[in-house]
């Protein structure tokens, strides 16, 4: 495949094209995260088998760098919107022993909730300054959480593959 100054060697995997270079994302789990470059499927739902060109790789590098540079501010939004989602979809269960059969988790702040959504599975960077981050959500491991950003703004937060 090709090599890029920011991403390193670009190789094809089962989920699309991936960068040899992996990254730690501050405030999330300590592990290095695999980065996928470009969409996995085209508009017709077929797997993309053409690697991203150098122009796309440069744009993905710019998108990811901007994301990392803005991460402190984005983290506040991630925490707030993740907590809002918890309150809307899960709190009625986890905060009531009669429903869950367990002691309430007492998740009453965005900070407390964030501890359950720190395990990033991977990151996918797509065209148009889009980043998709699926997360192993400890409170719903079946559906997880997926956060989609466009131009460093959250455009959706939902279950994995729902955004």
C-alpha positions as a printed Julia matrix, in Angstrom:
163×3 Matrix{Float64}:
   0.0    0.0    0.0
   1.11   3.58   0.48
   3.04   5.43   3.15
   2.14   8.82   4.61
   4.22  11.23   6.7
   1.54  11.5    9.44
  -0.13   8.09   9.31
   2.77   5.83   8.42
   2.05   2.74   6.35
  -1.55   2.45   5.1
  -2.86  -1.09   4.95
  -6.15  -2.77   4.15
  -7.96  -4.63   6.94
 -11.36  -6.22   7.42
 -12.86  -2.82   8.29
 -11.25  -0.7    5.58
  -7.93   1.08   5.38
  -5.97   1.65   8.54
  -2.97   3.68   9.59
   0.15   1.99  10.89
   0.43   4.85  13.4
  -1.8    4.42  16.47
  -2.65   7.12  18.99
  -3.45   7.54  22.66
  -6.45   9.78  23.12
  -6.08  11.84  26.32
  -8.73  11.28  29.03
  -9.89   8.02  27.47
  -8.46   4.56  28.1
  -4.69   4.28  28.11
  -4.5    1.97  25.1
  -3.34   3.04  21.66
  -6.26   3.42  19.28
  -6.39   2.12  15.73
  -7.3    4.77  13.17
  -9.31   3.9   10.04
  -9.0    6.24   7.09
 -11.99   6.82   4.86
 -15.39   5.19   4.77
 -15.68   1.44   5.0
 -18.55   1.28   2.47
 -19.61   3.32  -0.54
 -23.11   4.79  -1.16
 -24.32   1.4   -2.45
 -23.15  -0.46   0.65
 -20.22  -2.1   -1.12
 -16.83  -2.31   0.59
 -14.36   0.29  -0.59
 -11.27  -1.41  -1.95
  -9.35   1.61  -3.25
  -6.98   3.12  -0.7
  -7.28   6.84   0.08
  -5.02   9.04  -2.04
  -2.39  11.39  -0.61
  -4.75  14.39  -0.75
  -7.35  12.5    1.3
  -4.7   11.28   3.74
  -3.5   14.88   4.21
  -7.1   16.02   4.82
  -7.64  13.19   7.34
  -4.43  14.22   9.13
  -5.67  17.83   9.31
  -9.07  16.67  10.6
  -7.51  14.46  13.28
  -4.98  17.11  14.33
  -7.77  19.68  14.71
  -9.74  17.15  16.78
  -6.79  16.53  19.11
  -6.09  20.27  19.42
  -9.73  20.92  20.39
 -10.1   17.82  22.57
 -10.25  19.7   25.92
 -13.33  21.64  24.75
 -14.8   18.66  22.9
 -14.43  16.53  26.01
 -16.8   18.84  27.91
 -19.41  18.39  25.17
 -18.85  14.62  25.0
 -19.34  14.33  28.75
 -22.44  16.55  28.78
 -24.16  14.88  25.83
 -23.22  11.39  27.01
 -24.71  12.15  30.43
 -27.88  13.58  28.86
 -28.23  10.36  26.87
 -27.74   8.3   30.05
 -30.42  10.28  31.86
 -32.86   9.91  28.95
 -32.29   6.2   28.2
 -30.68   4.41  31.13
 -31.07   6.22  34.45
 -34.63   4.98  34.96
 -33.15   1.46  35.1
 -29.72   1.85  36.74
 -30.83   4.31  39.41
 -33.75   2.19  40.71
 -33.01  -1.01  42.56
 -36.53  -2.36  41.95
 -35.88  -2.23  38.17
 -32.24  -3.31  37.97
 -32.17  -5.65  40.94
 -28.94  -3.93  42.05
 -28.04  -0.94  44.17
 -28.37   2.37  42.29
 -25.19   3.49  40.53
 -25.66   7.07  41.76
 -24.52   8.54  38.47
 -25.56  12.13  39.02
 -22.89  14.08  37.13
 -21.36  14.03  33.67
 -17.97  13.25  35.26
 -19.27  10.14  37.03
 -20.98   8.97  33.87
 -17.89   9.5   31.72
 -16.11   6.71  33.62
 -18.44   4.25  31.85
 -17.64   5.54  28.34
 -13.86   5.82  28.19
 -13.07   2.69  26.16
 -12.68   3.77  22.52
 -12.84   0.81  20.13
 -11.24   2.66  17.2
 -11.54   5.95  15.32
 -12.68   6.38  11.73
 -11.85   9.56   9.84
 -13.91  10.26   6.75
 -14.24  13.0    4.16
 -15.68  16.41   5.01
 -13.89  16.7    8.38
 -15.88  13.79   9.82
 -14.72  11.61  12.71
 -16.64   8.62  14.06
 -15.73   7.18  17.45
 -17.37   3.93  18.59
 -17.01   3.34  22.33
 -17.49   0.22  24.44
 -20.12   1.57  26.8
 -19.99  -0.32  30.08
 -23.68   0.3   30.79
 -24.82  -1.12  27.42
 -22.13  -3.31  25.92
 -24.55  -4.65  23.31
 -25.18  -1.27  21.67
 -22.21   0.78  22.83
 -22.0    4.49  22.09
 -20.91   6.07  18.85
 -20.08   9.76  18.59
 -19.95  11.44  15.2
 -18.19  14.76  14.74
 -18.18  17.03  11.73
 -15.83  19.99  11.81
 -15.27  19.38  15.55
 -18.98  19.57  16.41
 -20.94  16.55  17.62
 -23.56  15.8   14.96
 -24.89  12.64  16.59
 -24.47  10.42  19.59
 -26.18   7.04  19.65
 -25.57   3.32  19.58
 -22.76   1.95  17.41
 -23.63   2.12  13.69
 -26.67   4.31  14.41
 -25.03   7.63  13.63
